[in-house]
mmCIF file with all atom_site columns, C-alpha atoms in Angstrom:
data_model
loop_
_atom_site.group_PDB
_atom_site.id
_atom_site.type_symbol
_atom_site.label_atom_id
_atom_site.label_alt_id
_atom_site.label_comp_id
_atom_site.label_asym_id
_atom_site.label_entity_id
_atom_site.label_seq_id
_atom_site.pdbx_PDB_ins_code
_atom_site.Cartn_x
_atom_site.Cartn_y
_atom_site.Cartn_z
_atom_site.occupancy
_atom_site.B_iso_or_equiv
_atom_site.pdbx_formal_charge
_atom_site.auth_seq_id
_atom_site.auth_comp_id
_atom_site.auth_asym_id
_atom_site.auth_atom_id
_atom_site.pdbx_PDB_model_num
ATOM 1   C CA . UNK A 1 1   ? 23.610   -4.042  -37.152 1.00 43.00 ? 1   UNK A CA 1
ATOM 2   C CA . UNK A 1 2   ? 20.711   -2.178  -35.556 1.00 44.00 ? 2   UNK A CA 1
ATOM 3   C CA . UNK A 1 3   ? 18.677   -2.399  -38.757 1.00 49.00 ? 3   UNK A CA 1
ATOM 4   C CA . UNK A 1 4   ? 19.368   -6.135  -38.863 1.00 42.00 ? 4   UNK A CA 1
ATOM 5   C CA . UNK A 1 5   ? 17.855   -6.671  -35.412 1.00 41.00 ? 5   UNK A CA 1
ATOM 6   C CA . UNK A 1 6   ? 14.809   -4.600  -36.372 1.00 37.00 ? 6   UNK A CA 1
ATOM 7   C CA . UNK A 1 7   ? 14.267   -6.738  -39.458 1.00 43.00 ? 7   UNK A CA 1
ATOM 8   C CA . UNK A 1 8   ? 14.629   -9.962  -37.450 1.00 42.00 ? 8   UNK A CA 1
ATOM 9   C CA . UNK A 1 9   ? 12.114   -8.707  -34.864 1.00 43.00 ? 9   UNK A CA 1
ATOM 10  C CA . UNK A 1 10  ? 9.650    -7.755  -37.590 1.00 41.00 ? 10  UNK A CA 1
ATOM 11  C CA . UNK A 1 11  ? 9.927    -11.194 -39.177 1.00 39.00 ? 11  UNK A CA 1
ATOM 12  C CA . UNK A 1 12  ? 9.386    -12.802 -35.770 1.00 43.00 ? 12  UNK A CA 1
ATOM 13  C CA . UNK A 1 13  ? 6.220    -10.759 -35.208 1.00 37.00 ? 13  UNK A CA 1
ATOM 14  C CA . UNK A 1 14  ? 4.893    -11.756 -38.614 1.00 36.00 ? 14  UNK A CA 1
ATOM 15  C CA . UNK A 1 15  ? 5.518    -15.400 -37.787 1.00 37.00 ? 15  UNK A CA 1
ATOM 16  C CA . UNK A 1 16  ? 3.697    -15.050 -34.458 1.00 36.00 ? 16  UNK A CA 1
ATOM 17  C CA . UNK A 1 17  ? 0.731    -13.098 -35.901 1.00 36.00 ? 17  UNK A CA 1
ATOM 18  C CA . UNK A 1 18  ? -1.224   -16.154 -37.131 1.00 37.00 ? 18  UNK A CA 1
ATOM 19  C CA . UNK A 1 19  ? -0.866   -17.803 -33.736 1.00 38.00 ? 19  UNK A CA 1
ATOM 20  C CA . UNK A 1 20  ? -2.081   -14.670 -31.954 1.00 44.00 ? 20  UNK A CA 1
ATOM 21  C CA . UNK A 1 21  ? -5.027   -14.279 -34.334 1.00 49.00 ? 21  UNK A CA 1
ATOM 22  C CA . UNK A 1 22  ? -5.991   -17.953 -34.079 1.00 61.00 ? 22  UNK A CA 1
ATOM 23  C CA . UNK A 1 23  ? -9.310   -18.527 -32.332 1.00 76.00 ? 23  UNK A CA 1
ATOM 24  C CA . UNK A 1 24  ? -9.618   -20.605 -29.200 1.00 92.00 ? 24  UNK A CA 1
ATOM 25  C CA . UNK A 1 25  ? -11.690  -23.751 -29.303 1.00 94.00 ? 25  UNK A CA 1
ATOM 26  C CA . UNK A 1 26  ? -14.688  -23.926 -27.010 1.00 96.00 ? 26  UNK A CA 1
ATOM 27  C CA . UNK A 1 27  ? -17.731  -26.109 -26.331 1.00 95.00 ? 27  UNK A CA 1
ATOM 28  C CA . UNK A 1 28  ? -21.323  -25.145 -25.649 1.00 96.00 ? 28  UNK A CA 1
ATOM 29  C CA . UNK A 1 29  ? -22.656  -26.489 -22.358 1.00 96.00 ? 29  UNK A CA 1
ATOM 30  C CA . UNK A 1 30  ? -26.353  -26.229 -23.299 1.00 96.00 ? 30  UNK A CA 1
ATOM 31  C CA . UNK A 1 31  ? -28.650  -25.582 -26.214 1.00 97.00 ? 31  UNK A CA 1
ATOM 32  C CA . UNK A 1 32  ? -27.946  -21.874 -26.466 1.00 97.00 ? 32  UNK A CA 1
ATOM 33  C CA . UNK A 1 33  ? -28.951  -19.108 -28.830 1.00 97.00 ? 33  UNK A CA 1
ATOM 34  C CA . UNK A 1 34  ? -26.212  -17.485 -30.850 1.00 98.00 ? 34  UNK A CA 1
ATOM 35  C CA . UNK A 1 35  ? -27.254  -13.843 -31.076 1.00 97.00 ? 35  UNK A CA 1
ATOM 36  C CA . UNK A 1 36  ? -26.559  -10.847 -33.266 1.00 97.00 ? 36  UNK A CA 1
ATOM 37  C CA . UNK A 1 37  ? -25.002  -8.948  -30.364 1.00 96.00 ? 37  UNK A CA 1
ATOM 38  C CA . UNK A 1 38  ? -23.745  -9.345  -26.789 1.00 96.00 ? 38  UNK A CA 1
ATOM 39  C CA . UNK A 1 39  ? -27.136  -9.369  -25.045 1.00 94.00 ? 39  UNK A CA 1
ATOM 40  C CA . UNK A 1 40  ? -30.138  -11.649 -24.801 1.00 94.00 ? 40  UNK A CA 1
ATOM 41  C CA . UNK A 1 41  ? -32.168  -8.807  -26.294 1.00 93.00 ? 41  UNK A CA 1
ATOM 42  C CA . UNK A 1 42  ? -30.412  -8.989  -29.653 1.00 95.00 ? 42  UNK A CA 1
ATOM 43  C CA . UNK A 1 43  ? -32.033  -11.194 -32.322 1.00 95.00 ? 43  UNK A CA 1
ATOM 44  C CA . UNK A 1 44  ? -31.144  -14.900 -32.285 1.00 96.00 ? 44  UNK A CA 1
ATOM 45  C CA . UNK A 1 45  ? -29.380  -16.046 -35.455 1.00 97.00 ? 45  UNK A CA 1
ATOM 46  C CA . UNK A 1 46  ? -28.880  -19.758 -34.673 1.00 97.00 ? 46  UNK A CA 1
ATOM 47  C CA . UNK A 1 47  ? -29.175  -22.374 -31.933 1.00 97.00 ? 47  UNK A CA 1
ATOM 48  C CA . UNK A 1 48  ? -25.957  -24.107 -30.870 1.00 97.00 ? 48  UNK A CA 1
ATOM 49  C CA . UNK A 1 49  ? -26.705  -27.613 -29.556 1.00 97.00 ? 49  UNK A CA 1
ATOM 50  C CA . UNK A 1 50  ? -25.206  -28.696 -26.264 1.00 97.00 ? 50  UNK A CA 1
ATOM 51  C CA . UNK A 1 51  ? -21.704  -30.119 -26.620 1.00 96.00 ? 51  UNK A CA 1
ATOM 52  C CA . UNK A 1 52  ? -21.071  -28.527 -30.005 1.00 97.00 ? 52  UNK A CA 1
ATOM 53  C CA . UNK A 1 53  ? -17.644  -27.154 -30.846 1.00 96.00 ? 53  UNK A CA 1
ATOM 54  C CA . UNK A 1 54  ? -17.297  -23.417 -31.461 1.00 97.00 ? 54  UNK A CA 1
ATOM 55  C CA . UNK A 1 55  ? -14.417  -21.146 -32.352 1.00 97.00 ? 55  UNK A CA 1
ATOM 56  C CA . UNK A 1 56  ? -14.048  -18.250 -29.922 1.00 97.00 ? 56  UNK A CA 1
ATOM 57  C CA . UNK A 1 57  ? -12.971  -15.219 -31.957 1.00 96.00 ? 57  UNK A CA 1
ATOM 58  C CA . UNK A 1 58  ? -12.872  -12.727 -29.115 1.00 96.00 ? 58  UNK A CA 1
ATOM 59  C CA . UNK A 1 59  ? -14.649  -11.607 -25.944 1.00 96.00 ? 59  UNK A CA 1
ATOM 60  C CA . UNK A 1 60  ? -15.668  -8.325  -24.393 1.00 95.00 ? 60  UNK A CA 1
ATOM 61  C CA . UNK A 1 61  ? -13.736  -7.031  -21.420 1.00 90.00 ? 61  UNK A CA 1
ATOM 62  C CA . UNK A 1 62  ? -16.677  -5.419  -19.592 1.00 86.00 ? 62  UNK A CA 1
ATOM 63  C CA . UNK A 1 63  ? -19.283  -8.196  -19.918 1.00 86.00 ? 63  UNK A CA 1
ATOM 64  C CA . UNK A 1 64  ? -18.848  -11.947 -20.267 1.00 91.00 ? 64  UNK A CA 1
ATOM 65  C CA . UNK A 1 65  ? -19.943  -12.293 -23.894 1.00 96.00 ? 65  UNK A CA 1
ATOM 66  C CA . UNK A 1 66  ? -17.897  -13.798 -26.711 1.00 97.00 ? 66  UNK A CA 1
ATOM 67  C CA . UNK A 1 67  ? -17.943  -13.605 -30.494 1.00 98.00 ? 67  UNK A CA 1
ATOM 68  C CA . UNK A 1 68  ? -17.991  -17.201 -31.755 1.00 98.00 ? 68  UNK A CA 1
ATOM 69  C CA . UNK A 1 69  ? -18.073  -19.026 -35.050 1.00 97.00 ? 69  UNK A CA 1
ATOM 70  C CA . UNK A 1 70  ? -20.359  -22.029 -35.501 1.00 97.00 ? 70  UNK A CA 1
ATOM 71  C CA . UNK A 1 71  ? -20.596  -23.905 -38.796 1.00 94.00 ? 71  UNK A CA 1
ATOM 72  C CA . UNK A 1 72  ? -19.467  -20.859 -40.730 1.00 92.00 ? 72  UNK A CA 1
ATOM 73  C CA . UNK A 1 73  ? -21.910  -18.500 -39.008 1.00 96.00 ? 73  UNK A CA 1
ATOM 74  C CA . UNK A 1 74  ? -20.955  -15.786 -36.591 1.00 97.00 ? 74  UNK A CA 1
ATOM 75  C CA . UNK A 1 75  ? -22.684  -14.519 -33.469 1.00 98.00 ? 75  UNK A CA 1
ATOM 76  C CA . UNK A 1 76  ? -22.469  -13.862 -29.772 1.00 98.00 ? 76  UNK A CA 1
ATOM 77  C CA . UNK A 1 77  ? -22.844  -16.273 -26.846 1.00 97.00 ? 77  UNK A CA 1
ATOM 78  C CA . UNK A 1 78  ? -22.614  -15.652 -23.125 1.00 95.00 ? 78  UNK A CA 1
ATOM 79  C CA . UNK A 1 79  ? -19.437  -17.027 -21.562 1.00 93.00 ? 79  UNK A CA 1
ATOM 80  C CA . UNK A 1 80  ? -21.503  -18.859 -18.953 1.00 93.00 ? 80  UNK A CA 1
ATOM 81  C CA . UNK A 1 81  ? -22.566  -21.290 -21.705 1.00 96.00 ? 81  UNK A CA 1
ATOM 82  C CA . UNK A 1 82  ? -19.126  -21.820 -23.242 1.00 96.00 ? 82  UNK A CA 1
ATOM 83  C CA . UNK A 1 83  ? -16.254  -23.874 -21.867 1.00 96.00 ? 83  UNK A CA 1
ATOM 84  C CA . UNK A 1 84  ? -12.684  -24.128 -23.089 1.00 95.00 ? 84  UNK A CA 1
ATOM 85  C CA . UNK A 1 85  ? -9.842   -26.535 -22.351 1.00 92.00 ? 85  UNK A CA 1
ATOM 86  C CA . UNK A 1 86  ? -7.365   -24.986 -19.908 1.00 93.00 ? 86  UNK A CA 1
ATOM 87  C CA . UNK A 1 87  ? -4.555   -27.034 -18.282 1.00 91.00 ? 87  UNK A CA 1
ATOM 88  C CA . UNK A 1 88  ? -6.198   -30.342 -19.144 1.00 90.00 ? 88  UNK A CA 1
ATOM 89  C CA . UNK A 1 89  ? -9.596   -29.337 -17.756 1.00 93.00 ? 89  UNK A CA 1
ATOM 90  C CA . UNK A 1 90  ? -12.610  -27.514 -19.043 1.00 93.00 ? 90  UNK A CA 1
ATOM 91  C CA . UNK A 1 91  ? -13.348  -24.078 -17.608 1.00 95.00 ? 91  UNK A CA 1
ATOM 92  C CA . UNK A 1 92  ? -16.109  -21.611 -18.307 1.00 94.00 ? 92  UNK A CA 1
ATOM 93  C CA . UNK A 1 93  ? -14.797  -18.806 -20.443 1.00 94.00 ? 93  UNK A CA 1
ATOM 94  C CA . UNK A 1 94  ? -14.272  -15.710 -18.324 1.00 91.00 ? 94  UNK A CA 1
ATOM 95  C CA . UNK A 1 95  ? -11.985  -12.641 -18.289 1.00 91.00 ? 95  UNK A CA 1
ATOM 96  C CA . UNK A 1 96  ? -9.411   -14.430 -16.122 1.00 92.00 ? 96  UNK A CA 1
ATOM 97  C CA . UNK A 1 97  ? -8.904   -17.004 -18.900 1.00 92.00 ? 97  UNK A CA 1
ATOM 98  C CA . UNK A 1 98  ? -8.843   -14.693 -21.915 1.00 93.00 ? 98  UNK A CA 1
ATOM 99  C CA . UNK A 1 99  ? -5.084   -14.189 -21.915 1.00 92.00 ? 99  UNK A CA 1
ATOM 100 C CA . UNK A 1 100 ? -3.951   -17.760 -21.098 1.00 93.00 ? 100 UNK A CA 1
ATOM 101 C CA . UNK A 1 101 ? -6.376   -19.146 -23.702 1.00 93.00 ? 101 UNK A CA 1
ATOM 102 C CA . UNK A 1 102 ? -5.217   -16.643 -26.306 1.00 93.00 ? 102 UNK A CA 1
ATOM 103 C CA . UNK A 1 103 ? -8.661   -15.040 -26.626 1.00 95.00 ? 103 UNK A CA 1
ATOM 104 C CA . UNK A 1 104 ? -8.385   -11.409 -27.723 1.00 95.00 ? 104 UNK A CA 1
ATOM 105 C CA . UNK A 1 105 ? -10.491  -8.743  -26.037 1.00 94.00 ? 105 UNK A CA 1
ATOM 106 C CA . UNK A 1 106 ? -12.597  -6.977  -28.656 1.00 95.00 ? 106 UNK A CA 1
ATOM 107 C CA . UNK A 1 107 ? -15.315  -4.391  -28.981 1.00 95.00 ? 107 UNK A CA 1
ATOM 108 C CA . UNK A 1 108 ? -18.736  -4.661  -30.566 1.00 96.00 ? 108 UNK A CA 1
ATOM 109 C CA . UNK A 1 109 ? -20.222  -2.294  -33.135 1.00 95.00 ? 109 UNK A CA 1
ATOM 110 C CA . UNK A 1 110 ? -23.585  -3.043  -34.708 1.00 95.00 ? 110 UNK A CA 1
ATOM 111 C CA . UNK A 1 111 ? -22.704  -1.194  -37.920 1.00 94.00 ? 111 UNK A CA 1
ATOM 112 C CA . UNK A 1 112 ? -19.419  -3.000  -38.573 1.00 95.00 ? 112 UNK A CA 1
ATOM 113 C CA . UNK A 1 113 ? -20.470  -6.418  -37.313 1.00 97.00 ? 113 UNK A CA 1
ATOM 114 C CA . UNK A 1 114 ? -23.870  -6.490  -39.009 1.00 97.00 ? 114 UNK A CA 1
ATOM 115 C CA . UNK A 1 115 ? -22.456  -5.131  -42.266 1.00 97.00 ? 115 UNK A CA 1
ATOM 116 C CA . UNK A 1 116 ? -20.032  -8.029  -42.268 1.00 96.00 ? 116 UNK A CA 1
ATOM 117 C CA . UNK A 1 117 ? -22.345  -10.903 -41.288 1.00 97.00 ? 117 UNK A CA 1
ATOM 118 C CA . UNK A 1 118 ? -26.046  -10.000 -41.384 1.00 97.00 ? 118 UNK A CA 1
ATOM 119 C CA . UNK A 1 119 ? -26.798  -8.115  -44.576 1.00 96.00 ? 119 UNK A CA 1
ATOM 120 C CA . UNK A 1 120 ? -29.242  -10.832 -45.643 1.00 95.00 ? 120 UNK A CA 1
ATOM 121 C CA . UNK A 1 121 ? -31.110  -10.887 -42.320 1.00 95.00 ? 121 UNK A CA 1
ATOM 122 C CA . UNK A 1 122 ? -34.525  -9.286  -41.834 1.00 94.00 ? 122 UNK A CA 1
ATOM 123 C CA . UNK A 1 123 ? -33.407  -7.330  -38.775 1.00 94.00 ? 123 UNK A CA 1
ATOM 124 C CA . UNK A 1 124 ? -30.596  -5.685  -40.740 1.00 96.00 ? 124 UNK A CA 1
ATOM 125 C CA . UNK A 1 125 ? -32.973  -2.997  -42.038 1.00 93.00 ? 125 UNK A CA 1
ATOM 126 C CA . UNK A 1 126 ? -33.457  -1.820  -38.415 1.00 91.00 ? 126 UNK A CA 1
ATOM 127 C CA . UNK A 1 127 ? -29.721  -1.542  -37.738 1.00 91.00 ? 127 UNK A CA 1
ATOM 128 C CA . UNK A 1 128 ? -29.938  2.235   -37.223 1.00 90.00 ? 128 UNK A CA 1
ATOM 129 C CA . UNK A 1 129 ? -32.192  1.730   -34.209 1.00 89.00 ? 129 UNK A CA 1
ATOM 130 C CA . UNK A 1 130 ? -30.259  -1.324  -33.012 1.00 91.00 ? 130 UNK A CA 1
ATOM 131 C CA . UNK A 1 131 ? -27.020  0.655   -33.223 1.00 90.00 ? 131 UNK A CA 1
ATOM 132 C CA . UNK A 1 132 ? -28.243  2.735   -30.272 1.00 89.00 ? 132 UNK A CA 1
ATOM 133 C CA . UNK A 1 133 ? -28.507  -0.402  -28.175 1.00 86.00 ? 133 UNK A CA 1
ATOM 134 C CA . UNK A 1 134 ? -31.171  -3.053  -27.597 1.00 85.00 ? 134 UNK A CA 1
ATOM 135 C CA . UNK A 1 135 ? -32.748  -1.065  -24.761 1.00 86.00 ? 135 UNK A CA 1
ATOM 136 C CA . UNK A 1 136 ? -33.315  1.888   -27.083 1.00 83.00 ? 136 UNK A CA 1
ATOM 137 C CA . UNK A 1 137 ? -34.644  -0.404  -29.815 1.00 77.00 ? 137 UNK A CA 1
ATOM 138 C CA . UNK A 1 138 ? -37.222  -2.039  -27.549 1.00 81.00 ? 138 UNK A CA 1
ATOM 139 C CA . UNK A 1 139 ? -38.160  1.274   -25.949 1.00 75.00 ? 139 UNK A CA 1
ATOM 140 C CA . UNK A 1 140 ? -38.630  2.777   -29.406 1.00 56.00 ? 140 UNK A CA 1
ATOM 141 C CA . UNK A 1 141 ? -40.653  -0.250  -30.495 1.00 59.00 ? 141 UNK A CA 1
ATOM 142 C CA . UNK A 1 142 ? -42.818  -0.057  -27.370 1.00 54.00 ? 142 UNK A CA 1
ATOM 143 C CA . UNK A 1 143 ? -43.433  3.623   -28.054 1.00 56.00 ? 143 UNK A CA 1
ATOM 144 C CA . UNK A 1 144 ? -44.416  2.812   -31.637 1.00 54.00 ? 144 UNK A CA 1
ATOM 145 C CA . UNK A 1 145 ? -46.731  0.070   -30.394 1.00 54.00 ? 145 UNK A CA 1
ATOM 146 C CA . UNK A 1 146 ? -48.346  2.466   -27.919 1.00 58.00 ? 146 UNK A CA 1
ATOM 147 C CA . UNK A 1 147 ? -48.770  5.083   -30.636 1.00 48.00 ? 147 UNK A CA 1
ATOM 148 C CA . UNK A 1 148 ? -50.317  2.487   -32.931 1.00 56.00 ? 148 UNK A CA 1
ATOM 149 C CA . UNK A 1 149 ? -52.637  1.277   -30.161 1.00 53.00 ? 149 UNK A CA 1
ATOM 150 C CA . UNK A 1 150 ? -53.648  4.862   -29.413 1.00 58.00 ? 150 UNK A CA 1
ATOM 151 C CA . UNK A 1 151 ? -54.324  5.482   -33.106 1.00 56.00 ? 151 UNK A CA 1
ATOM 152 C CA . UNK A 1 152 ? -56.407  2.307   -33.235 1.00 63.00 ? 152 UNK A CA 1
ATOM 153 C CA . UNK A 1 153 ? -58.357  3.371   -30.153 1.00 60.00 ? 153 UNK A CA 1
ATOM 154 C CA . UNK A 1 154 ? -58.954  6.828   -31.635 1.00 59.00 ? 154 UNK A CA 1
ATOM 155 C CA . UNK A 1 155 ? -60.046  5.259   -34.911 1.00 68.00 ? 155 UNK A CA 1
ATOM 156 C CA . UNK A 1 156 ? -62.387  2.870   -33.060 1.00 64.00 ? 156 UNK A CA 1
ATOM 157 C CA . UNK A 1 157 ? -63.804  5.762   -31.035 1.00 68.00 ? 157 UNK A CA 1
ATOM 158 C CA . UNK A 1 158 ? -64.388  7.764   -34.197 1.00 65.00 ? 158 UNK A CA 1
ATOM 159 C CA . UNK A 1 159 ? -66.119  4.782   -35.755 1.00 69.00 ? 159 UNK A CA 1
ATOM 160 C CA . UNK A 1 160 ? -68.275  4.344   -32.654 1.00 69.00 ? 160 UNK A CA 1
ATOM 161 C CA . UNK A 1 161 ? -69.155  8.033   -32.670 1.00 67.00 ? 161 UNK A CA 1
ATOM 162 C CA . UNK A 1 162 ? -70.091  7.886   -36.346 1.00 70.00 ? 162 UNK A CA 1
ATOM 163 C CA . UNK A 1 163 ? -72.070  4.722   -35.706 1.00 64.00 ? 163 UNK A CA 1
ATOM 164 C CA . UNK A 1 164 ? -73.765  6.429   -32.766 1.00 63.00 ? 164 UNK A CA 1
ATOM 165 C CA . UNK A 1 165 ? -74.663  9.448   -34.891 1.00 65.00 ? 165 UNK A CA 1
ATOM 166 C CA . UNK A 1 166 ? -76.010  7.187   -37.615 1.00 72.00 ? 166 UNK A CA 1
ATOM 167 C CA . UNK A 1 167 ? -77.985  5.167   -35.066 1.00 67.00 ? 167 UNK A CA 1
ATOM 168 C CA . UNK A 1 168 ? -79.343  8.402   -33.610 1.00 65.00 ? 168 UNK A CA 1
ATOM 169 C CA . UNK A 1 169 ? -80.407  9.604   -37.035 1.00 74.00 ? 169 UNK A CA 1
ATOM 170 C CA . UNK A 1 170 ? -81.971  6.219   -37.743 1.00 70.00 ? 170 UNK A CA 1
ATOM 171 C CA . UNK A 1 171 ? -83.859  6.295   -34.434 1.00 75.00 ? 171 UNK A CA 1
ATOM 172 C CA . UNK A 1 172 ? -85.070  9.861   -35.123 1.00 68.00 ? 172 UNK A CA 1
ATOM 173 C CA . UNK A 1 173 ? -86.215  8.839   -38.582 1.00 76.00 ? 173 UNK A CA 1
ATOM 174 C CA . UNK A 1 174 ? -87.947  5.754   -37.165 1.00 71.00 ? 174 UNK A CA 1
ATOM 175 C CA . UNK A 1 175 ? -89.596  7.920   -34.502 1.00 72.00 ? 175 UNK A CA 1
ATOM 176 C CA . UNK A 1 176 ? -90.890  10.328  -37.149 1.00 75.00 ? 176 UNK A CA 1
ATOM 177 C CA . UNK A 1 177 ? -92.104  7.439   -39.274 1.00 72.00 ? 177 UNK A CA 1
ATOM 178 C CA . UNK A 1 178 ? -93.855  5.910   -36.250 1.00 72.00 ? 178 UNK A CA 1
ATOM 179 C CA . UNK A 1 179 ? -95.516  9.213   -35.422 1.00 71.00 ? 179 UNK A CA 1
ATOM 180 C CA . UNK A 1 180 ? -96.654  9.709   -39.001 1.00 75.00 ? 180 UNK A CA 1
ATOM 181 C CA . UNK A 1 181 ? -97.952  6.140   -39.087 1.00 77.00 ? 181 UNK A CA 1
ATOM 182 C CA . UNK A 1 182 ? -99.776  6.696   -35.796 1.00 73.00 ? 182 UNK A CA 1
ATOM 183 C CA . UNK A 1 183 ? -101.271 9.924   -37.149 1.00 73.00 ? 183 UNK A CA 1
ATOM 184 C CA . UNK A 1 184 ? -102.483 8.144   -40.292 1.00 76.00 ? 184 UNK A CA 1
ATOM 185 C CA . UNK A 1 185 ? -103.930 5.310   -38.252 1.00 77.00 ? 185 UNK A CA 1
ATOM 186 C CA . UNK A 1 186 ? -105.659 7.791   -35.927 1.00 77.00 ? 186 UNK A CA 1
ATOM 187 C CA . UNK A 1 187 ? -107.099 9.692   -38.894 1.00 74.00 ? 187 UNK A CA 1
ATOM 188 C CA . UNK A 1 188 ? -108.258 6.405   -40.412 1.00 76.00 ? 188 UNK A CA 1
ATOM 189 C CA . UNK A 1 189 ? -109.924 5.435   -37.134 1.00 78.00 ? 189 UNK A CA 1
ATOM 190 C CA . UNK A 1 190 ? -111.621 8.788   -36.779 1.00 76.00 ? 190 UNK A CA 1
ATOM 191 C CA . UNK A 1 191 ? -112.808 8.670   -40.374 1.00 77.00 ? 191 UNK A CA 1
ATOM 192 C CA . UNK A 1 192 ? -114.099 5.153   -39.862 1.00 73.00 ? 192 UNK A CA 1
ATOM 193 C CA . UNK A 1 193 ? -115.895 6.184   -36.678 1.00 72.00 ? 193 UNK A CA 1
ATOM 194 C CA . UNK A 1 194 ? -117.563 9.116   -38.455 1.00 73.00 ? 194 UNK A CA 1
ATOM 195 C CA . UNK A 1 195 ? -118.675 6.812   -41.247 1.00 71.00 ? 195 UNK A CA 1
ATOM 196 C CA . UNK A 1 196 ? -120.122 4.351   -38.736 1.00 71.00 ? 196 UNK A CA 1
ATOM 197 C CA . UNK A 1 197 ? -121.883 7.192   -36.907 1.00 66.00 ? 197 UNK A CA 1
ATOM 198 C CA . UNK A 1 198 ? -123.340 8.358   -40.201 1.00 66.00 ? 198 UNK A CA 1
ATOM 199 C CA . UNK A 1 199 ? -124.602 4.867   -40.949 1.00 66.00 ? 199 UNK A CA 1
ATOM 200 C CA . UNK A 1 200 ? -126.116 4.529   -37.477 1.00 64.00 ? 200 UNK A CA 1
ATOM 201 C CA . UNK A 1 201 ? -127.806 7.921   -37.946 1.00 60.00 ? 201 UNK A CA 1
ATOM 202 C CA . UNK A 1 202 ? -129.307 6.724   -41.179 1.00 57.00 ? 202 UNK A CA 1
ATOM 203 C CA . UNK A 1 203 ? -130.614 3.620   -39.423 1.00 56.00 ? 203 UNK A CA 1
ATOM 204 C CA . UNK A 1 204 ? -132.240 5.708   -36.656 1.00 57.00 ? 204 UNK A CA 1
ATOM 205 C CA . UNK A 1 205 ? -133.829 8.254   -39.052 1.00 54.00 ? 205 UNK A CA 1
ATOM 206 C CA . UNK A 1 206 ? -137.660 7.629   -39.120 1.00 52.00 ? 206 UNK A CA 1
ATOM 207 C CA . UNK A 1 207 ? -139.295 6.512   -42.309 1.00 51.00 ? 207 UNK A CA 1
ATOM 208 C CA . UNK A 1 208 ? -140.763 9.549   -44.048 1.00 50.00 ? 208 UNK A CA 1
ATOM 209 C CA . UNK A 1 209 ? -143.817 7.485   -44.971 1.00 49.00 ? 209 UNK A CA 1
ATOM 210 C CA . UNK A 1 210 ? -144.831 7.290   -41.309 1.00 50.00 ? 210 UNK A CA 1
ATOM 211 C CA . UNK A 1 211 ? -145.228 11.041  -41.331 1.00 47.00 ? 211 UNK A CA 1
ATOM 212 C CA . UNK A 1 212 ? -146.363 11.753  -44.866 1.00 54.00 ? 212 UNK A CA 1
ATOM 213 C CA . UNK A 1 213 ? -148.922 8.983   -45.115 1.00 55.00 ? 213 UNK A CA 1
ATOM 214 C CA . UNK A 1 214 ? -152.575 9.992   -44.346 1.00 60.00 ? 214 UNK A CA 1
ATOM 215 C CA . UNK A 1 215 ? -155.495 7.754   -43.966 1.00 60.00 ? 215 UNK A CA 1
ATOM 216 C CA . UNK A 1 216 ? -156.975 7.107   -47.339 1.00 63.00 ? 216 UNK A CA 1
ATOM 217 C CA . UNK A 1 217 ? -153.727 8.146   -49.069 1.00 58.00 ? 217 UNK A CA 1
ATOM 218 C CA . UNK A 1 218 ? -152.909 5.506   -51.707 1.00 61.00 ? 218 UNK A CA 1
ATOM 219 C CA . UNK A 1 219 ? -149.184 5.783   -50.849 1.00 56.00 ? 219 UNK A CA 1
ATOM 220 C CA . UNK A 1 220 ? -149.864 4.319   -47.413 1.00 54.00 ? 220 UNK A CA 1
ATOM 221 C CA . UNK A 1 221 ? -150.595 1.036   -49.036 1.00 54.00 ? 221 UNK A CA 1
ATOM 222 C CA . UNK A 1 222 ? -147.145 0.789   -50.606 1.00 50.00 ? 222 UNK A CA 1
#
């Protein structure tokens, strides 16, 4: 007899299981992002238009976020943007309504959830960092951005230093070339001045005939 009651109870639980597992119907109250996790910092996977019907698969007990299904896709929406029908009126989904609406309380794991629904998404390759939480992911990304910016600044500084060295060498070479050119020009001027002085000396040199010619000398008549 005892075994009979156990079997009847087990059958009853099996019959109730689909009803317990059935999702609650809800409605979005605004154009809201459906995200890959229970935070606005997780990547958005779809936009649910205002007034659209969603299936509420479960909600977290510590924060008011719910796992919903929308047109075959899965994601997370804040309960403040989802209403459900309760006692002939619509109420915002909150912890006080989970049990009467038949919404199970669940937990979220990036590894399990993303493996199930987001393998084809670009952000899936970063799941190891996301699994530590969105705050860690963004902090890690900010650190990487700062490291990259610092590397870029160091690379720019090195380029500027190399450019400065090259400019300095170019200026030194130009200075030497200018000095050599000035020296050549000065030598040319001095040489030209000596040549002019020589020509002027030749012009001032007295005619030898004025001294060598003597009265009666036939050369004086030339």
